[in-house]
Coordinates of C-alpha atoms in Angstrom, one line a residue:
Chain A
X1 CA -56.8 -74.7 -5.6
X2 CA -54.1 -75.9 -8.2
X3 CA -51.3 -77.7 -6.0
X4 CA -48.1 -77.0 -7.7
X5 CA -44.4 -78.2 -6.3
X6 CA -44.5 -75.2 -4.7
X7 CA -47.5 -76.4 -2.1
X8 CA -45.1 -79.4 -0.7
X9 CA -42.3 -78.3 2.0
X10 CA -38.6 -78.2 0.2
X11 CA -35.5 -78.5 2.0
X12 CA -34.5 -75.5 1.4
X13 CA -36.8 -74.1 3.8
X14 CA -35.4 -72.5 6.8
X15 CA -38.1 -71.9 9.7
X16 CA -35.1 -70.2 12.1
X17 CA -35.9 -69.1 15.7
X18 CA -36.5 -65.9 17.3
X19 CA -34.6 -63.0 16.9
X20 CA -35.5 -61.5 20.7
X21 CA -35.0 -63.9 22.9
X22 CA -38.3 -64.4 25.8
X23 CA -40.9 -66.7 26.6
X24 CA -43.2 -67.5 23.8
X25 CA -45.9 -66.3 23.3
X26 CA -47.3 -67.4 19.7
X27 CA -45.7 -69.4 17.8
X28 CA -47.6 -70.2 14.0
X29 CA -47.3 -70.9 10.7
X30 CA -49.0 -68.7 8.0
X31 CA -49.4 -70.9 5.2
X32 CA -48.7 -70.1 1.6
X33 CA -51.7 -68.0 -0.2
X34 CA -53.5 -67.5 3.5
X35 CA -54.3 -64.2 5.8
X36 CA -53.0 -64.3 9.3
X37 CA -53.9 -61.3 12.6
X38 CA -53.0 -61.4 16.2
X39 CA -53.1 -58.5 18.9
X40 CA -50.0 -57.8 20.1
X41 CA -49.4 -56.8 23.3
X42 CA -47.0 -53.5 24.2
X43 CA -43.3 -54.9 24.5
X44 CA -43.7 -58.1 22.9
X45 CA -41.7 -58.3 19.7
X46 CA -42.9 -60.6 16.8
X47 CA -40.4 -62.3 14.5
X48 CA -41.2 -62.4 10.6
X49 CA -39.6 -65.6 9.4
X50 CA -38.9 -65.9 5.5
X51 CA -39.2 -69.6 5.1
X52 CA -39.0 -70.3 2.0
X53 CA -36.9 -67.1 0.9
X54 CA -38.3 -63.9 -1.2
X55 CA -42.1 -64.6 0.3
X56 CA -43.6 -61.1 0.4
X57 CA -45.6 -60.7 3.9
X58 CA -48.1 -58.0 3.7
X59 CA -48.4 -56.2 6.2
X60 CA -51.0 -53.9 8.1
X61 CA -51.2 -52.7 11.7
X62 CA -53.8 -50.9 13.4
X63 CA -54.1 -49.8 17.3
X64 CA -55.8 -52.7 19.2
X65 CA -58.1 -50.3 21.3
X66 CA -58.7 -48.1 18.1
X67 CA -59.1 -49.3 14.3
X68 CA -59.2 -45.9 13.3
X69 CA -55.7 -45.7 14.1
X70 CA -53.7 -47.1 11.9
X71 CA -50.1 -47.9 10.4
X72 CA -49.3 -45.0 7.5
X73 CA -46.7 -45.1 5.2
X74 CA -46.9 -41.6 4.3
X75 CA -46.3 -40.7 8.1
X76 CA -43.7 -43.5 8.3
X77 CA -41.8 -42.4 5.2
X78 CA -41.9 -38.5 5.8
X79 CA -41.0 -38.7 9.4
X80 CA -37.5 -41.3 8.8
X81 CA -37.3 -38.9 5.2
X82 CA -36.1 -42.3 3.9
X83 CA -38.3 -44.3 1.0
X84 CA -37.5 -47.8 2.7
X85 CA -37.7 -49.2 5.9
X86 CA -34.5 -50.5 7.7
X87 CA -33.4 -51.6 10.8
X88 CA -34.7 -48.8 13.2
X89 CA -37.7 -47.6 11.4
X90 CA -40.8 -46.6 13.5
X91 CA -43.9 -47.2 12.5
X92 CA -46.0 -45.1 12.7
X93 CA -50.1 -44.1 12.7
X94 CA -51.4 -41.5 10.7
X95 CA -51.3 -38.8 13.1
X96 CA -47.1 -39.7 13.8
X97 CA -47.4 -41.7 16.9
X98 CA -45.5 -45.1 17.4
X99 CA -47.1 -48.6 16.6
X100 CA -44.0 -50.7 16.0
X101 CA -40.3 -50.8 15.8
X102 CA -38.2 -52.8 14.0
X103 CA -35.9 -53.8 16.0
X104 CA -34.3 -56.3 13.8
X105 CA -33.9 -56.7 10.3
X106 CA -32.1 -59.0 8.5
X107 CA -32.8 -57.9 4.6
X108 CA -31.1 -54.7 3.0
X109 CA -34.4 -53.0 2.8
X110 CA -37.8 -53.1 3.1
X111 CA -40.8 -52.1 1.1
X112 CA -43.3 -49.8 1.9
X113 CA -44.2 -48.0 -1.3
X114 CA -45.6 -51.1 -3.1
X115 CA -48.6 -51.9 -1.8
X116 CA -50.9 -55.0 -1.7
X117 CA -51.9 -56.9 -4.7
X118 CA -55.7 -57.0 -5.3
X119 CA -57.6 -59.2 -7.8
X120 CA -58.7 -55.9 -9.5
X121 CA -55.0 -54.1 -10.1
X122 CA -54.1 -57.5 -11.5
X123 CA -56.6 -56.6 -14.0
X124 CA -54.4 -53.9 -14.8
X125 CA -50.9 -54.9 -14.1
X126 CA -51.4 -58.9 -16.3
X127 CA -54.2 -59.0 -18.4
X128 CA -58.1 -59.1 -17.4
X129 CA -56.9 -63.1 -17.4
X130 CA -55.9 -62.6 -13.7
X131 CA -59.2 -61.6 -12.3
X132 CA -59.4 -64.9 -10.3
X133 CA -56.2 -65.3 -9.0
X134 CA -56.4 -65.0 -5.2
X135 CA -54.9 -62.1 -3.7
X136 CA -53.5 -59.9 -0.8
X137 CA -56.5 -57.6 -0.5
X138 CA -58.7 -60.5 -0.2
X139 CA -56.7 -61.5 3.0
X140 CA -57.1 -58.3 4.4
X141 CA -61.1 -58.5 3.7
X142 CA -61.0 -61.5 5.2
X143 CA -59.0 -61.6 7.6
X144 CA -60.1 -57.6 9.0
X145 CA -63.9 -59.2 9.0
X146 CA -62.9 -60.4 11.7
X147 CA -62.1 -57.4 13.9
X148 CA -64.6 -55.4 12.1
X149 CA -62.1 -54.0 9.6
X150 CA -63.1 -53.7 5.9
X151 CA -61.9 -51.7 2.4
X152 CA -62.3 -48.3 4.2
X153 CA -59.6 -49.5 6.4
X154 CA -57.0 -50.5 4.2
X155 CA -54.3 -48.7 3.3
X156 CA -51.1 -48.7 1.9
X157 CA -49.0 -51.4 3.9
X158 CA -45.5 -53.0 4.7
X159 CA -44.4 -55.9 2.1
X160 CA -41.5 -57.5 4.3
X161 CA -39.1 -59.3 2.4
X162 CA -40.3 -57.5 -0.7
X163 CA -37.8 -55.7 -2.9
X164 CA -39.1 -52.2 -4.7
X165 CA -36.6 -49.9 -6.0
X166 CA -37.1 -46.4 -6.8
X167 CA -34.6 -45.2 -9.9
X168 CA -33.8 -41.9 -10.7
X169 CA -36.3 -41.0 -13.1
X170 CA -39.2 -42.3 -10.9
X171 CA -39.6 -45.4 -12.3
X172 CA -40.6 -48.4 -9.7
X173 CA -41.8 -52.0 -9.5
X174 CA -41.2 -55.2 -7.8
X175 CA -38.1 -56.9 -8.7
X176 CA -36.4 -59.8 -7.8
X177 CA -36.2 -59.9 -3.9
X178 CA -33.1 -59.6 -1.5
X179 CA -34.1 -62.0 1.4
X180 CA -33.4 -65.7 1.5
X181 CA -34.4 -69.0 3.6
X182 CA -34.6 -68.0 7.2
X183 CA -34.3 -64.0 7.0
X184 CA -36.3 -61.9 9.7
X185 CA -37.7 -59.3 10.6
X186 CA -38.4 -58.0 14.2
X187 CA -40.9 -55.7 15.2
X188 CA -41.7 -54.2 18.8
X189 CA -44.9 -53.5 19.5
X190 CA -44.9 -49.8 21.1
X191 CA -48.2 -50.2 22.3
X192 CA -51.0 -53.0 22.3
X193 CA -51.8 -53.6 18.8
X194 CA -53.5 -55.5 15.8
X195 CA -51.1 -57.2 13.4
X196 CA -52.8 -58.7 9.9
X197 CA -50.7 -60.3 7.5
X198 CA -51.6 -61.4 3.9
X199 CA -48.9 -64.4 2.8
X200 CA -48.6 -62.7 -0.5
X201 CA -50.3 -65.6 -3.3
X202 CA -49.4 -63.6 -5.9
X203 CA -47.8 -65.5 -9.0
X204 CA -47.4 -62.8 -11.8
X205 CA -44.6 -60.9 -10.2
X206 CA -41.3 -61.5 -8.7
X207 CA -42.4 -60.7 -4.9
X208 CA -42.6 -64.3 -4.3
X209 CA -40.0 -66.2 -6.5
X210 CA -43.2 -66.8 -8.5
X211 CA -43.9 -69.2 -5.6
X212 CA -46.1 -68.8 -2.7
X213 CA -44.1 -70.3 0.3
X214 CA -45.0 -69.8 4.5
X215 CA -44.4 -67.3 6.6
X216 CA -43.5 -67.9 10.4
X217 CA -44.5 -65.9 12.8
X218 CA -43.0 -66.1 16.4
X219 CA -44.1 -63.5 18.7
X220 CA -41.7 -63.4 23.0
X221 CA -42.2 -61.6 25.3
X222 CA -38.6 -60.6 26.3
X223 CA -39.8 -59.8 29.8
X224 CA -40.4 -63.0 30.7
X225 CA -37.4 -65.4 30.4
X226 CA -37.4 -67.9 27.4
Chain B
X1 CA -55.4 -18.9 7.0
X2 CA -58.9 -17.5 6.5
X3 CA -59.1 -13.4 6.9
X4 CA -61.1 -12.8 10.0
X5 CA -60.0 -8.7 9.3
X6 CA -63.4 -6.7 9.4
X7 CA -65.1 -8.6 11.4
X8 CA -66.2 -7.6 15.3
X9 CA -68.8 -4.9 16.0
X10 CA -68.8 -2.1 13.7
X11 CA -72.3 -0.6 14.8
X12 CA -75.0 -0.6 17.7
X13 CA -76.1 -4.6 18.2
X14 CA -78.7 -3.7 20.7
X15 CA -82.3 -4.3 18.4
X16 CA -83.0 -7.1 16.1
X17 CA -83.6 -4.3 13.4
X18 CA -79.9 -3.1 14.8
X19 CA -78.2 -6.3 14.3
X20 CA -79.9 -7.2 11.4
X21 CA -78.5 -4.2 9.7
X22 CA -75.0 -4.6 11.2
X23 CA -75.2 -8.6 9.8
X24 CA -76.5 -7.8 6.4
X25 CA -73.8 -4.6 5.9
X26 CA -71.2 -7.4 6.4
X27 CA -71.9 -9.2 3.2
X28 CA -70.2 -8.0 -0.6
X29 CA -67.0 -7.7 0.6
X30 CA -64.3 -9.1 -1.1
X31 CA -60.8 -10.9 0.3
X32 CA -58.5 -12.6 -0.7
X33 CA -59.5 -16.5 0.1
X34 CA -63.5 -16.5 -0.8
X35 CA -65.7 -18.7 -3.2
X36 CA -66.7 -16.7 -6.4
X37 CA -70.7 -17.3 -6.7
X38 CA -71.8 -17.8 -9.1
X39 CA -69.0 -19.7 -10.7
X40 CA -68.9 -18.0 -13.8
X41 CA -68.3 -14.8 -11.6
X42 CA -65.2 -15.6 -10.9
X43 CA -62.6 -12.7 -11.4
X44 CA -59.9 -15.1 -11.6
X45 CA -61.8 -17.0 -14.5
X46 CA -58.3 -18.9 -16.4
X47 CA -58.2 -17.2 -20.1
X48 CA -58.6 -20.9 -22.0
X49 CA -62.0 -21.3 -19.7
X50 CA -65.5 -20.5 -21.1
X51 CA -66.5 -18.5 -17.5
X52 CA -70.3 -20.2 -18.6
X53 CA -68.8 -23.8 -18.1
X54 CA -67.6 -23.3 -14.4
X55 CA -69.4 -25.3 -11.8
X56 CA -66.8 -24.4 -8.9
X57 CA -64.6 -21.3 -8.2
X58 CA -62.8 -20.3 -5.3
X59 CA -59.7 -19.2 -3.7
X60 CA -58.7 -21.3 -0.6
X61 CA -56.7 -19.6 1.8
X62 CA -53.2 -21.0 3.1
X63 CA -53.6 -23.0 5.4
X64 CA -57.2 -23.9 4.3
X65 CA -59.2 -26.4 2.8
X66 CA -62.4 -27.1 0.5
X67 CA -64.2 -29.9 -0.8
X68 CA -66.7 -30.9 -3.7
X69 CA -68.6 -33.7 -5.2
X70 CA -68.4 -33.2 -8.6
X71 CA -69.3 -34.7 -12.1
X72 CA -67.2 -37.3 -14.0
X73 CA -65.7 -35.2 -17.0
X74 CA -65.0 -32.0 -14.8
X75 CA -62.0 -30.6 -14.8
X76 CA -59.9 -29.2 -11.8
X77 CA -57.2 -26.3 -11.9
X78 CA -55.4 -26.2 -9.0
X79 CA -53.4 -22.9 -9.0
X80 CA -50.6 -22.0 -6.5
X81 CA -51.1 -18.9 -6.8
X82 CA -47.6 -17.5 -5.1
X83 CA -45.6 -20.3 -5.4
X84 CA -46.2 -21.0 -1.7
X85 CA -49.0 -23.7 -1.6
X86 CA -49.0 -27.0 -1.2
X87 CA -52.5 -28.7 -2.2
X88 CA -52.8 -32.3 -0.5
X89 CA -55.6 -34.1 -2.2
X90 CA -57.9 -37.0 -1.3
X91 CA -60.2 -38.4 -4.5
X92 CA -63.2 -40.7 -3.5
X93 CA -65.7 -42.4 -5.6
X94 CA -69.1 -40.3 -5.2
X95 CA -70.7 -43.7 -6.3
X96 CA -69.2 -45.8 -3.6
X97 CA -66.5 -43.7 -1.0
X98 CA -65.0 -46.9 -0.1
X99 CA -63.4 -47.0 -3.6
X100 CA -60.7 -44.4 -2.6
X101 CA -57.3 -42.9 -3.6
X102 CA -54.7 -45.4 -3.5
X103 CA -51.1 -44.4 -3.5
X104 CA -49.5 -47.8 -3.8
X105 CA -51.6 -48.5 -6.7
X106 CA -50.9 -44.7 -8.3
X107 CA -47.5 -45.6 -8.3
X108 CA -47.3 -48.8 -8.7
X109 CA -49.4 -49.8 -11.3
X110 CA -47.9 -47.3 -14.5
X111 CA -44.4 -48.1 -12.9
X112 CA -43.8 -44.3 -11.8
X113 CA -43.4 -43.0 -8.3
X114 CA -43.7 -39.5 -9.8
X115 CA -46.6 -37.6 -10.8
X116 CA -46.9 -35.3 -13.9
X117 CA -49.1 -34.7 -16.6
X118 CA -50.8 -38.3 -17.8
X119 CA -51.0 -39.3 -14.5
X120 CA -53.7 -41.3 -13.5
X121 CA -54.9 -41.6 -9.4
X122 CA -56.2 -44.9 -8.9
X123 CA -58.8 -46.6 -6.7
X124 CA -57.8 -49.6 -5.3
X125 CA -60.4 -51.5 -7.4
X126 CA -58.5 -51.7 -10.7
X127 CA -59.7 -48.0 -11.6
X128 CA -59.0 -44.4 -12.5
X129 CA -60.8 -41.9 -10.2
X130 CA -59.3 -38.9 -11.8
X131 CA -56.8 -38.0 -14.4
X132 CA -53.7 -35.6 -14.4
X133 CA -54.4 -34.5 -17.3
X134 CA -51.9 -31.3 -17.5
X135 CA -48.8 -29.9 -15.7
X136 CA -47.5 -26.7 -15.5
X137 CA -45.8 -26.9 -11.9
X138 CA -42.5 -28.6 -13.5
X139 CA -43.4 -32.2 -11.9
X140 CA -43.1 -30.5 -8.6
X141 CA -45.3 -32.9 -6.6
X142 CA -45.2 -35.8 -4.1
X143 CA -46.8 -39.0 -3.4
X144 CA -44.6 -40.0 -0.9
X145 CA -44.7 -37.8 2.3
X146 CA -48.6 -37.0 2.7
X147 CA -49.7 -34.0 5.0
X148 CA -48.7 -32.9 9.0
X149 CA -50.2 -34.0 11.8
X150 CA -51.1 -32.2 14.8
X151 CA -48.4 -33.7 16.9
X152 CA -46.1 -32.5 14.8
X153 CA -46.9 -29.4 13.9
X154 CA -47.0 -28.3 17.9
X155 CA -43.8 -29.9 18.2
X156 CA -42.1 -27.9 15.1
X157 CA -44.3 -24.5 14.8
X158 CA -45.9 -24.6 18.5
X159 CA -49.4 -25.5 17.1
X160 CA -51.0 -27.8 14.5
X161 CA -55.1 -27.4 15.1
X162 CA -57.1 -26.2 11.9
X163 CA -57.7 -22.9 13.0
X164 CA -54.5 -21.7 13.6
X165 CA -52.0 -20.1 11.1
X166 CA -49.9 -23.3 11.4
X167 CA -52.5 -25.8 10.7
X168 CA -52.0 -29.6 10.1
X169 CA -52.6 -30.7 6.8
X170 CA -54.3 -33.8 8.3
X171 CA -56.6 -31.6 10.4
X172 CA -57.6 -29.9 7.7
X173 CA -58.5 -33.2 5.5
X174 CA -60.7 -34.5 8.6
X175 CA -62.5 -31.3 8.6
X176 CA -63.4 -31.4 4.5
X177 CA -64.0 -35.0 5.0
X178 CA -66.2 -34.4 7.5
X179 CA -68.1 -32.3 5.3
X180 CA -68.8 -34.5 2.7
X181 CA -70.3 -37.0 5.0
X182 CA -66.8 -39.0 5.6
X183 CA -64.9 -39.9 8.9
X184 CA -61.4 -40.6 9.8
X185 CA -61.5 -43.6 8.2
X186 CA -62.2 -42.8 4.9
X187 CA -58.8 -40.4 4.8
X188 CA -56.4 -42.6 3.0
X189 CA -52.5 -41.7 1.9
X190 CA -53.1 -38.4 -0.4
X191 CA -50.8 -36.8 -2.9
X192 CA -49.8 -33.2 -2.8
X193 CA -49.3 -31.0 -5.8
X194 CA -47.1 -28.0 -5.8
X195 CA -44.3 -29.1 -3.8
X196 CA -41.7 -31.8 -4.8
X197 CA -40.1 -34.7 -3.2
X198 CA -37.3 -37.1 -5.1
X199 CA -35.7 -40.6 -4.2
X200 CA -32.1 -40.8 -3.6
X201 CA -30.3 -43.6 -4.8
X202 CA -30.0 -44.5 -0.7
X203 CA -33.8 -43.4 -0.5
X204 CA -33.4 -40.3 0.9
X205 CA -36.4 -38.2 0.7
X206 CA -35.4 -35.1 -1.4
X207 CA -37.0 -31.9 -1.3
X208 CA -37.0 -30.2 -5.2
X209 CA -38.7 -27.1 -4.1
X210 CA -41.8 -25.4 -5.8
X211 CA -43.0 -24.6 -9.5
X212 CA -43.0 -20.8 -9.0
X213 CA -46.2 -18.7 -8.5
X214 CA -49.2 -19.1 -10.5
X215 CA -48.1 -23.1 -11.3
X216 CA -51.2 -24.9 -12.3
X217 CA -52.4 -28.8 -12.5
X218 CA -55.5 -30.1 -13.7
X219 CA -57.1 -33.2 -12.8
X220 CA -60.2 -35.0 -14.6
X221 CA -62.9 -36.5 -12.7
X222 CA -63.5 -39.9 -14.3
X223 CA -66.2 -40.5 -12.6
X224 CA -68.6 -38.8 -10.2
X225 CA -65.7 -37.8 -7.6
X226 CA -66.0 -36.6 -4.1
X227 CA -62.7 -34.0 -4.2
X228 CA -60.8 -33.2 -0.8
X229 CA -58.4 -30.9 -0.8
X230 CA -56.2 -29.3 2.1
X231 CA -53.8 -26.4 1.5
X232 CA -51.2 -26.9 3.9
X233 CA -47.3 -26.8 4.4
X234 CA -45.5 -29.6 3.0
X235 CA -43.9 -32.0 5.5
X236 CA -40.6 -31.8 4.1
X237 CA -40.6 -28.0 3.7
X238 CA -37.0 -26.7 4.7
X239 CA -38.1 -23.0 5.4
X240 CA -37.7 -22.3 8.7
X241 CA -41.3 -21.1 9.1
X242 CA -44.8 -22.3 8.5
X243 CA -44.7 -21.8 4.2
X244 CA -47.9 -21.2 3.0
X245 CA -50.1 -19.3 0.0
X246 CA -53.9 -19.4 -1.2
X247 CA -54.9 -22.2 -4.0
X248 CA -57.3 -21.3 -6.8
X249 CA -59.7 -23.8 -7.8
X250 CA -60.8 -23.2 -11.1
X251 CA -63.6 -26.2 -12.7
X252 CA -65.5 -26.4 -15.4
X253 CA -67.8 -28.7 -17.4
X254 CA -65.2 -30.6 -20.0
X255 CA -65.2 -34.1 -20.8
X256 CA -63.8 -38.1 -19.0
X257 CA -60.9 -38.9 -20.8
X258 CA -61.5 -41.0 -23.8
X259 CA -59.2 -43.4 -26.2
X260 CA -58.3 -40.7 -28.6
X261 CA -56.3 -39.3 -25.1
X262 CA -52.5 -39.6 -25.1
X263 CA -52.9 -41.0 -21.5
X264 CA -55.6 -43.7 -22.3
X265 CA -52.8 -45.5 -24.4
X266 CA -49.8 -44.4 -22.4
X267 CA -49.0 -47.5 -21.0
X268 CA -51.2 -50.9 -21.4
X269 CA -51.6 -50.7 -17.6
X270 CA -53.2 -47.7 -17.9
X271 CA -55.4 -48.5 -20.7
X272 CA -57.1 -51.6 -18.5
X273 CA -57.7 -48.9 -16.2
X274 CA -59.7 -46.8 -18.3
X275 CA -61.6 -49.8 -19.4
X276 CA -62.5 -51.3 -16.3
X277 CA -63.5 -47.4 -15.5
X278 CA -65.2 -47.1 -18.8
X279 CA -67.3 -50.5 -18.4
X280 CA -68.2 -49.7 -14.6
X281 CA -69.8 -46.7 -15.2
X282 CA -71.1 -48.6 -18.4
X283 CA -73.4 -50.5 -15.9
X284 CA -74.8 -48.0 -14.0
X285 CA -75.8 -45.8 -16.8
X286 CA -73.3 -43.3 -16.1
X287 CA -71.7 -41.6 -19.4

């Protein structure tokens, strides 16, 4: 891989510390360009950590005891009939049931319309020039693999810490983001379930400052004291 | 919801020869949500269509759904035929089903949330599945909401299963998905056609109502395309009752769009599309 300025640690970086207090239970680092998945169990809540600031995590969730259940936007969207996801927001499977909460957000909004970015719709979105760079869908392959999850199981996810507005005439994209060094997210798990995260490599858009930074992810168990 | 009127015993059942008789009288009768076989039958045949060129006609009853495999270069025409319909739809690759819709890209990628005529539904490998290749519903469509579940149709008409009159939109795509070989799985986000959603400045979901009875859109297979559709209430619909109407489906023999299309040179994003579409079928011998 190319190592940039970007691939070193900067002051600026701002790992913070859970926002639900409880004993921890995981407690890891996703590194810039990489996949990440853990089950999490019913009632634990997992902090998102923007480290670096403006670091798109994408995001999928599926039921732990059932792949075929799994995180929809659509249902997500329809049922909150709000475009963005705010502090609150269910998450919801495809047939409307629970998967997640957030139960703490510290970004004006978050994305759900955007999507992931694949080697193939950079072909599209760049120039046929981009076909190698490493991309979100290829964490997901990967990373799914390993729970027996492939392309017929992915579909359109949660960008936390992403920024896509929706203007009056329809138009949409990815601007510049809203979040900053050491902004959260918090997300209750409403049942047991299978978290995977892509730590967005992309570099032609603004989702990630135009530099891939890490993610931290702290999941408690609020339960159980700290 | 399909018309079961004129079914039940209408003679004696007691001998084969009997029930044979009572079986075959039940056939040539005409209602309203039927296929029309063969295609170029088709009383509702549109007036710009060549009835010889139709390879699927049929009227699918609200709440309903259908399905197809079809050719690249046909072309759909969805009609809501009272203004009432909502038609979800579901495009797969026939090639390769895991190359499916993808809403994030379909709006994404040519930097528009809403769909309209020029629209292109995108796979999530860098490709067009099928075009929108003309509009006469006024834009009144939605990408954002998808279809009802079964949870929540109980909860807001008292029951959401396929067969009822109150059906679940998601039911209803299992079912056609089902048909064509497909499992839950391979039911991604799906965009609906008829009825319209808007973003508020505050992203508010909007509701902007129907295109009127006999609204059309027509879609372009651009490549061999496995076509779900469910006709189902929208999510968002504000009348107080389950709001539903038949969908015509109207398609014919026509051609993949091409560079001379408006579409194909829309938008540069688009255009990559069409090539990487173009230069996949290239491979496979597909024209």
């Amino acid at each position: 891989m190319t190592v940039t300025w970007a691939t070193y640690e900067a002051e600026y970086f701002d790992r913070s510390e859970p926002y639900v207090q409880g004993a921890i239970v995981l407690d890891q680092e996703i590194a810039p360009r990489a996949g990440w998945s853990a089950p999490i169990r019913a009632g634990h809540v997992l902090t998102l950590v923007d480290v670096g600031g403006n670091q798109s995590g994408d995001c999928l969730i599926y039921d732990a005891s059932d792949h075929d259940v799994r995180y929809s936007a659509q249902a997500t969207l329809a049922a909150q009939r709000n475009a963005y996801l705010v502090d609150g927001s269910v998450l919801r499977d495809q047939e409307g049931a629970a998967l997640m909460t957030v139960v703490g957000n510290e970004v004006e909004r978050q994305d759900t319309i955007g999507g992931a970015c694949s080697k193939e719709s950079n072909t599209l979105r760049y120039g046929h020039h981009t076909l190698f760079h490493h991309a979100c869908r290829e964490n997901f392959l990967l990373e799914g693999a390993k729970h027996g999850l492939g392309p017929r199981d992915l579909v359109s996810n949660i960008n936390w810490f992403m920024n896509v507005p929706v203007e009056a005439d329809g138009t949409l994209g990815i601007v510049d983001g809203m979040s900053a060094p050491g902004k959260r997210v918090a997300l209750r798990a409403e049942r047991d379930v299978l978290v995977v995260i892509s730590n967005c490599p992309q570099v032609n858009n603004p989702c990630n400052d135009f530099n891939p930074t890490p993610l931290r992810v702290i999941v408690t168990d609020p339960a159980v004291a700290a | 919801m399909t018309d079961d009127r004129g079914a039940g015993r209408r003679s004696s059942t007691a001998t084969l020869t009997q029930a044979r008789d009572d079986a075959r009288s039940r056939a040539d009768t005409a209602v309203e949500a039927m296929p029309y076989l063969p295609p170029a039958s088709s009383p509702y045949t549109p007036a710009d269509v060549d009835p010889s060129t139709l390879v699927w006609a049929e009227t699918v009853a609200g709440p309903g759904y259908t399905h197809m495999t079809v050719a690249r270069g046909t072309r759909i025409r969805l009609e809501d035929v009272t203004g009432d319909a909502c038609a979800h739809v579901v495009v797969l690759s026939a090639l390769n089903p895991g190359e499916r819709l993808n809403v994030a890209d379909t709006q994404k990628i040519p930097w528009q949330a809403y769909l309209g005529a020029g629209h292109p539904l995108l796979s999530g490998d860098g490709r067009v599945l099928a075009t929108v290749v003309a509009d006469a519903a006024g834009g009144h469509h939605d990408a954002f909401c998808g279809v009802t579940t079964i949870a929540g149709n109980i909860e807001r008409y008292g029951a959401g299963a396929a067969h009822t009159a109150t059906a679940a939109g998601r039911e209803l795509l299992l079912l056609a998905a089902a048909k064509e070989g497909l499992t839950p799985r391979d039911v991604p986000p799906s965009v609906s056609f008829f009825k319209g959603v808007r973003v508020a400045p505050d992203g508010a979901l909007e509701w902007t109502g129907d295109g009127g009875a006999g609204a059309t859109v027509d879609l372009v297979a651009e490549m061999p395309l496995t076509v779900l559709v469910a006709n189902a209430a929208h999510p968002l619909d504000p009348a107080e009752g389950y709001r539903t109407g038949p969908v015509r489906v109207h398609a014919w023999a026509a051609a993949a769009s091409s560079a001379s299309d408006p579409w194909w040179t829309a938008t540069p994003e688009r255009t990559r599309a069409y090539l990487n579409t173009q230069q996949h079928l290239l491979a496979r011998g597909i024209r």
